[in-house]
């Protein structure tokens, strides 16, 4: 069975095992934390590398191919927070601030999960469109804005700075700036320019990702105590929402002209929850929302779930959708 | 020969680092003429805040007049104490060249 084989291969891939090592070692009391400066440098490196590679791919592709997937990404980025907010408020009976905060996280994306999806495909030799990093930047912004606006409309108090400050935090946050900047550099420099920096940005990429995931495992383990405060319904949400979002995106993928590989990555993007850009924006704009709720669900539940089980599952979704609609 | 010193207020604010820019604007608005900012780690009523992941903490110290110190504390109480991890205290300290601060 193809799914079983993909799952087994994924669970024994270096990034997934590094995350598990970081998590287990920290849970057992080992001190693995990377130095803050190294963590910072790694995240800059990973984001810029994705952007560069995407930009080079765009420079050799036809521009029209990007239009429909980009519109689909914008539509999903707006729709996901709407229904997440409704479910969290009505079904889980959370307050406006907490519902908005969680909706922002689930509508927004995790760049590391995106990278893991690309690696998952690369390991199997499945091609994916080069412009996909542009979708990461597109999905990041609208969801956070929509979710914060919803929470405000629902009665959540704003911080001193408010929505504009949160928007600035997202648009000029590290992930969007480096992704978009990397894309621009890649487009401008093309394949010839990229050849010069390829040894650093391409050949060493997987190794850097392994180090970063080790650190994420450590951080997730340190946050695991917050799970108790989140409670079973939120943990269930943190697993079910990604699956639903991935299924939706898988159906959209073939309709907007994405390849099976591109559809798998798009589904993973829809399934992933932000834990870098969204927390900072939400903390500023919805200070009443509890960070332990949104960090526990996005980082301790959804991220590991997507990394270990989600990737092969969304791959199966994408292939099924292409068989049905392609 | 003893150097002449003047009493001024030292306001120390420890806050989640996400608030750094906002706090510095508030400092200026309240009339502070300078500050010292350092990265900080620690624990308190809102839990351990020690990693860059959660943003870490900043420690801001400023030497000001009584009136400015009051304005600052009022601003903190109004805008930050309800929802953010912020601690602040005031001490009277002796400085040389007192006219630089008030």
Coordinates of C-alpha atoms in Angstrom, one line a residue:
Chain A
X1 CA 0.0 0.0 0.0
X2 CA 1.4 3.3 -1.1
X3 CA 0.3 5.3 1.9
X4 CA 1.8 2.8 4.4
X5 CA 5.2 2.9 2.6
X6 CA 5.2 6.7 2.5
X7 CA 4.3 6.9 6.1
X8 CA 7.1 4.5 7.1
X9 CA 9.6 6.4 5.0
X10 CA 8.5 9.7 6.4
X11 CA 8.7 8.6 10.0
X12 CA 12.3 7.5 9.5
X13 CA 13.4 10.7 7.7
X14 CA 16.1 12.8 9.4
X15 CA 13.9 15.9 10.0
X16 CA 11.1 13.9 11.7
X17 CA 13.5 11.9 13.8
X18 CA 15.4 15.1 14.8
X19 CA 12.1 16.6 16.0
X20 CA 11.4 13.4 18.0
X21 CA 14.9 13.5 19.5
X22 CA 14.6 17.1 20.6
X23 CA 11.1 16.4 22.1
X24 CA 12.0 13.2 23.9
X25 CA 15.4 14.4 25.2
X26 CA 13.8 17.6 26.6
X27 CA 10.9 15.6 28.1
X28 CA 13.5 13.4 29.8
X29 CA 15.4 16.4 31.2
X30 CA 18.3 16.8 28.8
X31 CA 19.5 20.3 27.9
X32 CA 19.6 20.5 24.1
X33 CA 18.5 24.1 23.5
X34 CA 20.3 25.7 20.6
X35 CA 21.9 29.1 21.1
X36 CA 19.4 31.8 20.3
X37 CA 21.7 33.3 17.7
X38 CA 22.0 30.0 15.9
X39 CA 18.3 29.5 15.9
X40 CA 17.8 33.0 14.4
X41 CA 20.4 32.4 11.8
X42 CA 18.9 29.0 10.8
X43 CA 15.4 30.5 10.4
X44 CA 16.8 33.3 8.2
X45 CA 18.7 30.8 6.1
X46 CA 15.8 28.4 5.6
X47 CA 13.4 31.2 4.6
X48 CA 15.8 32.9 2.3
X49 CA 16.7 29.5 0.7
X50 CA 13.1 28.7 0.0
X51 CA 12.5 32.1 -1.5
X52 CA 15.6 32.0 -3.7
X53 CA 14.8 28.6 -5.1
X54 CA 11.2 29.6 -5.8
X55 CA 12.3 32.8 -7.5
X56 CA 14.7 30.9 -9.8
X57 CA 11.9 28.5 -10.7
X58 CA 9.5 31.4 -11.5
X59 CA 12.2 33.0 -13.7
X60 CA 12.1 29.9 -16.0
X61 CA 8.3 29.3 -15.8
X62 CA 5.4 31.0 -17.6
X63 CA 3.9 33.7 -15.4
X64 CA 0.2 32.9 -16.0
X65 CA 0.4 29.5 -14.2
X66 CA 0.6 31.4 -10.9
X67 CA -2.7 33.3 -11.2
X68 CA -5.3 30.7 -10.3
X69 CA -3.3 29.0 -7.5
X70 CA -2.6 32.5 -6.0
X71 CA -6.4 33.3 -6.0
X72 CA -7.1 29.9 -4.5
X73 CA -4.6 30.6 -1.7
X74 CA -6.1 34.0 -1.0
X75 CA -9.6 32.5 -0.9
X76 CA -8.6 29.7 1.5
X77 CA -6.6 32.2 3.6
X78 CA -9.8 34.2 4.1
X79 CA -12.2 31.3 4.4
X80 CA -10.3 29.1 6.9
X81 CA -10.3 31.7 9.8
X82 CA -14.0 32.4 9.2
X83 CA -15.2 28.8 9.8
X84 CA -12.5 28.2 12.5
X85 CA -13.7 31.2 14.4
X86 CA -17.3 30.0 14.2
X87 CA -16.5 26.4 15.3
X88 CA -14.3 27.6 18.2
X89 CA -16.9 30.0 19.5
X90 CA -20.0 27.9 19.0
X91 CA -18.8 24.4 19.5
X92 CA -15.8 24.8 21.8
X93 CA -17.4 27.8 23.6
X94 CA -14.1 29.8 23.7
X95 CA -14.1 33.6 24.1
X96 CA -13.8 36.0 21.2
X97 CA -10.1 36.7 21.8
X98 CA -9.1 33.0 22.1
X99 CA -11.2 32.0 19.1
X100 CA -9.7 34.8 17.0
X101 CA -6.2 34.0 18.1
X102 CA -6.6 30.3 17.2
X103 CA -8.3 31.1 13.9
X104 CA -5.4 33.4 13.0
X105 CA -2.9 30.5 13.6
X106 CA -4.9 27.9 11.6
X107 CA -5.6 30.2 8.7
X108 CA -1.9 31.3 8.6
X109 CA 0.8 28.8 7.6
X110 CA 4.0 27.2 9.0
X111 CA 7.0 27.7 6.7
X112 CA 8.8 24.7 8.3
X113 CA 5.8 22.4 7.5
X114 CA 5.9 23.7 4.0
X115 CA 9.6 22.9 3.7
X116 CA 9.0 19.5 5.1
X117 CA 6.4 18.9 2.4
X118 CA 8.9 19.9 -0.3
X119 CA 11.4 17.5 1.2
X120 CA 8.8 14.7 1.4
X121 CA 8.2 15.1 -2.4
X122 CA 11.9 15.5 -3.3
X123 CA 12.7 12.3 -1.4
X124 CA 10.2 10.5 -3.7
X125 CA 11.3 12.3 -6.9
X126 CA 7.8 13.9 -7.3
X127 CA 8.0 17.3 -9.0
X128 CA 6.2 20.4 -7.7
X129 CA 5.7 23.9 -9.1
X130 CA 8.5 26.3 -8.3
X131 CA 6.2 29.2 -7.5
X132 CA 4.8 27.5 -4.4
X133 CA 6.8 29.7 -1.9
X134 CA 4.9 32.7 -3.2
X135 CA 1.7 30.9 -1.9
X136 CA 3.3 30.7 1.5
X137 CA 3.6 34.5 1.6
X138 CA 0.0 34.9 0.2
X139 CA -1.5 32.6 2.8
X140 CA 0.3 34.1 5.7
X141 CA -1.2 37.6 5.7
X142 CA -5.0 37.6 5.0
X143 CA -5.8 34.9 7.6
X144 CA -4.2 36.8 10.4
X145 CA -6.0 40.1 9.5
X146 CA -9.4 38.4 9.0
X147 CA -9.1 36.5 12.3
X148 CA -8.1 39.5 14.4
X149 CA -10.9 41.6 12.8
X150 CA -13.4 38.9 13.7
X151 CA -12.3 38.7 17.3
X152 CA -12.5 42.5 17.5
X153 CA -16.0 42.5 16.1
X154 CA -16.9 39.7 18.6
X155 CA -15.9 42.0 21.5
X156 CA -12.3 41.2 22.2
X157 CA -10.3 44.1 23.6
X158 CA -7.4 45.4 21.4
X159 CA -3.9 46.1 22.7
X160 CA -2.6 49.6 22.7
X161 CA -1.4 49.5 19.2
X162 CA -4.1 47.4 17.5
X163 CA -4.7 46.0 14.1
X164 CA -2.3 48.2 12.2
X165 CA 0.6 47.2 14.5
X166 CA -0.4 43.6 14.0
X167 CA -0.5 43.9 10.3
X168 CA 2.9 45.5 10.3
X169 CA 4.2 42.7 12.4
X170 CA 3.0 40.1 9.8
X171 CA 3.8 41.9 6.5
X172 CA 7.2 43.1 7.7
X173 CA 7.8 40.0 9.8
X174 CA 10.8 37.8 9.1
X175 CA 9.0 35.1 7.1
X176 CA 7.2 37.3 4.6
X177 CA 10.1 39.7 4.1
X178 CA 12.6 36.9 3.5
X179 CA 10.3 34.8 1.4
X180 CA 9.3 37.6 -0.9
X181 CA 12.8 39.1 -0.9
X182 CA 14.3 35.7 -1.7
X183 CA 11.7 35.2 -4.5
X184 CA 12.7 38.6 -6.0
X185 CA 16.4 37.9 -5.8
X186 CA 15.8 34.5 -7.4
X187 CA 13.7 36.0 -10.3
X188 CA 16.3 38.7 -10.9
X189 CA 19.4 36.5 -10.8
X190 CA 18.0 33.4 -12.5
X191 CA 19.6 30.1 -12.9
X192 CA 23.0 31.5 -13.7
X193 CA 23.2 33.6 -10.5
X194 CA 21.8 30.8 -8.4
X195 CA 24.6 28.4 -9.5
X196 CA 27.1 30.5 -7.5
X197 CA 25.2 30.3 -4.2
X198 CA 23.8 26.8 -4.7
X199 CA 26.4 25.0 -2.6
X200 CA 25.2 27.0 0.5
X201 CA 21.5 27.3 -0.2
X202 CA 20.7 24.0 -1.8
X203 CA 23.2 21.4 -0.9
X204 CA 23.3 22.1 2.8
X205 CA 19.6 22.8 3.1
X206 CA 18.4 19.5 4.5
X207 CA 21.1 19.5 7.2
X208 CA 20.0 22.9 8.3
X209 CA 16.4 21.8 8.4
X210 CA 17.4 18.9 10.7
X211 CA 19.0 21.3 13.2
X212 CA 16.0 23.6 13.1
X213 CA 13.6 20.7 13.8
X214 CA 15.7 19.5 16.7
X215 CA 15.2 22.9 18.2
X216 CA 11.5 22.9 17.4
X217 CA 11.3 19.5 19.2
X218 CA 12.9 21.1 22.3
X219 CA 10.5 24.1 22.2
X220 CA 7.4 21.9 21.7
X221 CA 8.5 19.7 24.6
X222 CA 8.9 22.7 26.9
X223 CA 5.4 23.8 25.9
X224 CA 3.8 20.3 26.5
X225 CA 2.5 21.2 29.9
X226 CA 0.2 23.8 28.3
X227 CA -1.7 20.9 26.7
X228 CA -3.6 20.2 29.9
X229 CA -4.8 23.8 30.0
X230 CA -5.9 23.5 26.3
X231 CA -8.1 20.4 27.0
X232 CA -9.3 17.5 24.9
X233 CA -11.7 19.5 22.6
X234 CA -9.0 21.9 21.5
X235 CA -6.6 19.0 21.0
X236 CA -9.2 17.3 18.8
X237 CA -9.7 20.6 16.9
X238 CA -5.9 20.8 16.4
X239 CA -6.0 17.4 14.6
X240 CA -9.3 17.6 12.8
X241 CA -9.0 21.1 11.4
X242 CA -5.8 20.4 9.5
X243 CA -7.3 17.2 7.9
X244 CA -10.4 19.2 6.8
X245 CA -8.3 22.0 5.4
X246 CA -6.0 19.7 3.5
X247 CA -9.0 17.8 2.0
X248 CA -10.5 21.1 0.8
X249 CA -7.2 22.3 -0.6
X250 CA -6.7 18.9 -2.3
X251 CA -10.0 19.4 -4.2
X252 CA -9.0 22.9 -5.2
X253 CA -5.5 21.9 -6.4
X254 CA -6.5 20.1 -9.6
X255 CA -9.2 22.7 -10.4
X256 CA -6.6 25.6 -10.4
X257 CA -4.1 23.6 -12.4
X258 CA -1.7 22.4 -9.8
X259 CA 0.3 19.2 -10.4
X260 CA -0.2 16.3 -7.9
X261 CA 3.0 17.4 -6.2
X262 CA 1.9 21.0 -6.1
X263 CA -1.5 19.9 -4.8
X264 CA 0.1 18.0 -2.0
X265 CA 2.1 21.0 -0.9
X266 CA -0.9 23.3 -1.2
X267 CA -2.9 20.9 1.0
X268 CA -0.1 20.9 3.5
X269 CA 0.0 24.7 3.6
X270 CA -3.7 24.8 4.2
X271 CA -3.3 22.2 7.0
X272 CA -0.4 23.9 8.7
X273 CA -0.8 26.4 11.6
X274 CA 1.6 29.3 12.1
X275 CA 3.7 29.5 15.2
X276 CA 6.1 32.2 14.4
X277 CA 4.3 35.1 12.6
X278 CA 0.9 34.6 14.1
X279 CA 1.8 34.5 17.8
X280 CA 3.6 37.8 17.6
X281 CA 0.8 39.5 15.7
X282 CA -1.9 38.0 17.9
X283 CA 0.0 39.0 21.1
X284 CA 0.0 42.6 20.0
X285 CA -3.6 42.8 18.7
X286 CA -5.4 40.4 21.0
X287 CA -3.6 40.5 24.3
X288 CA -6.5 38.9 26.2
X289 CA -6.0 35.6 24.2
X290 CA -4.0 33.0 26.1
X291 CA -0.7 32.2 24.5
X292 CA -0.7 28.8 26.1
X293 CA -3.8 27.8 24.2
X294 CA -2.6 28.9 20.7
X295 CA 1.0 27.8 21.1
X296 CA 0.1 24.4 22.6
X297 CA -2.4 23.6 19.8
X298 CA -0.3 24.9 16.9
X299 CA 3.1 23.9 18.0
X300 CA 2.6 20.9 20.3
X301 CA -0.3 19.2 18.5
X302 CA -0.8 20.4 14.9
X303 CA 2.9 20.7 13.9
X304 CA 4.0 17.2 15.0
X305 CA 0.8 15.7 13.6
X306 CA 1.4 17.3 10.2
X307 CA 5.0 16.4 10.2
X308 CA 4.6 12.7 11.1
X309 CA 1.2 11.7 9.8
X310 CA -0.1 14.6 7.8
X311 CA 2.5 14.6 5.0
X312 CA 1.8 11.1 3.8
X313 CA -1.9 11.6 4.4
X314 CA -2.1 14.8 2.3
X315 CA 0.0 13.1 -0.4
X316 CA -2.7 10.4 -0.6
X317 CA -5.4 13.1 -0.6
X318 CA -3.7 14.9 -3.5
X319 CA -3.3 11.8 -5.6
X320 CA -6.9 10.8 -5.0
X321 CA -8.1 14.3 -5.9
X322 CA -6.2 14.1 -9.2
X323 CA -7.6 10.7 -9.9
X324 CA -11.1 12.1 -9.3
X325 CA -10.8 15.5 -10.9
X326 CA -7.6 15.5 -13.0
Chain B
X1 CA 36.1 66.7 48.1
X2 CA 32.6 65.1 47.8
X3 CA 31.0 65.2 44.4
X4 CA 27.6 66.9 44.4
X5 CA 24.8 64.5 43.7
X6 CA 21.1 65.1 43.1
X7 CA 18.2 62.7 43.8
X8 CA 16.2 61.6 40.8
X9 CA 13.7 58.7 40.2
X10 CA 14.9 55.5 38.5
X11 CA 12.1 53.7 36.9
X12 CA 12.8 50.1 35.9
X13 CA 10.4 48.2 33.6
X14 CA 10.7 44.5 32.8
X15 CA 8.4 43.5 30.0
X16 CA 7.9 40.9 27.3
X17 CA 10.2 42.0 24.5
X18 CA 7.4 42.2 22.0
X19 CA 6.4 45.5 23.7
X20 CA 9.9 47.1 23.4
X21 CA 9.0 49.6 20.6
X22 CA 5.7 50.6 22.3
X23 CA 7.3 51.1 25.6
X24 CA 10.1 53.3 24.2
X25 CA 7.5 55.5 22.5
X26 CA 5.7 55.7 25.9
X27 CA 8.9 56.7 27.6
X28 CA 9.5 59.5 25.1
X29 CA 5.9 60.7 25.4
X30 CA 6.1 60.8 29.2
X31 CA 9.1 63.0 28.9
X32 CA 12.0 60.7 29.7
X33 CA 15.3 61.9 28.1
X34 CA 17.1 58.7 27.9
X35 CA 17.0 55.0 28.8
X36 CA 19.1 51.9 29.1
X37 CA 17.8 48.7 27.6
X38 CA 19.0 45.1 28.2
X39 CA 17.7 41.7 27.3
X40 CA 16.4 39.9 30.4
X41 CA 15.2 36.5 31.5
X42 CA 13.2 35.5 34.4
X43 CA 10.0 34.2 36.0
X44 CA 6.9 35.8 37.6
X45 CA 3.2 35.8 37.8
X46 CA 2.8 35.0 34.1
X47 CA 5.3 32.1 34.1
X48 CA 8.9 31.6 33.1
X49 CA 9.8 33.7 30.1
X50 CA 13.2 32.7 29.2
X51 CA 13.4 31.8 25.5
X52 CA 13.5 33.9 22.4
X53 CA 10.6 31.7 21.2
X54 CA 8.3 33.4 23.6
X55 CA 10.0 36.7 22.8
X56 CA 12.1 36.9 25.9
X57 CA 12.0 40.0 28.2
X58 CA 13.6 43.4 28.1
X59 CA 14.6 45.5 31.0
X60 CA 14.3 49.2 30.5
X61 CA 15.8 51.7 33.0
X62 CA 15.3 55.4 32.9
X63 CA 16.3 58.3 35.2
X64 CA 13.5 60.9 35.4
X65 CA 11.7 63.5 37.6
X66 CA 8.9 62.5 40.0
X67 CA 6.3 63.8 37.6
X68 CA 7.6 61.8 34.6
X69 CA 7.9 58.7 36.8
X70 CA 4.2 59.1 37.8
X71 CA 3.1 59.6 34.2
X72 CA 5.0 56.5 33.1
X73 CA 3.5 54.3 35.9
X74 CA 0.0 55.6 35.0
X75 CA 0.6 54.7 31.4
X76 CA 1.8 51.2 32.3
X77 CA -1.1 50.6 34.6
X78 CA -3.6 51.6 31.9
X79 CA -2.1 50.0 28.8
X80 CA -0.1 47.0 29.9
X81 CA -0.8 45.6 33.4
X82 CA -4.1 44.0 32.5
X83 CA -2.9 41.6 29.8
X84 CA 0.8 41.7 29.4
X85 CA 3.8 40.4 31.4
X86 CA 5.1 43.8 32.7
X87 CA 6.7 44.6 36.1
X88 CA 7.8 48.1 37.1
X89 CA 9.3 49.7 40.1
X90 CA 10.6 53.1 41.1
X91 CA 13.6 54.0 43.3
X92 CA 15.2 57.3 44.4
X93 CA 18.8 57.3 43.3
X94 CA 21.6 59.8 43.6
X95 CA 23.2 61.0 40.3
X96 CA 25.9 63.4 39.3
X97 CA 25.0 66.0 36.7
X98 CA 21.3 65.9 37.7
X99 CA 20.3 68.4 35.1
X100 CA 20.7 65.8 32.4
X101 CA 17.8 63.8 33.6
X102 CA 15.1 66.2 34.8

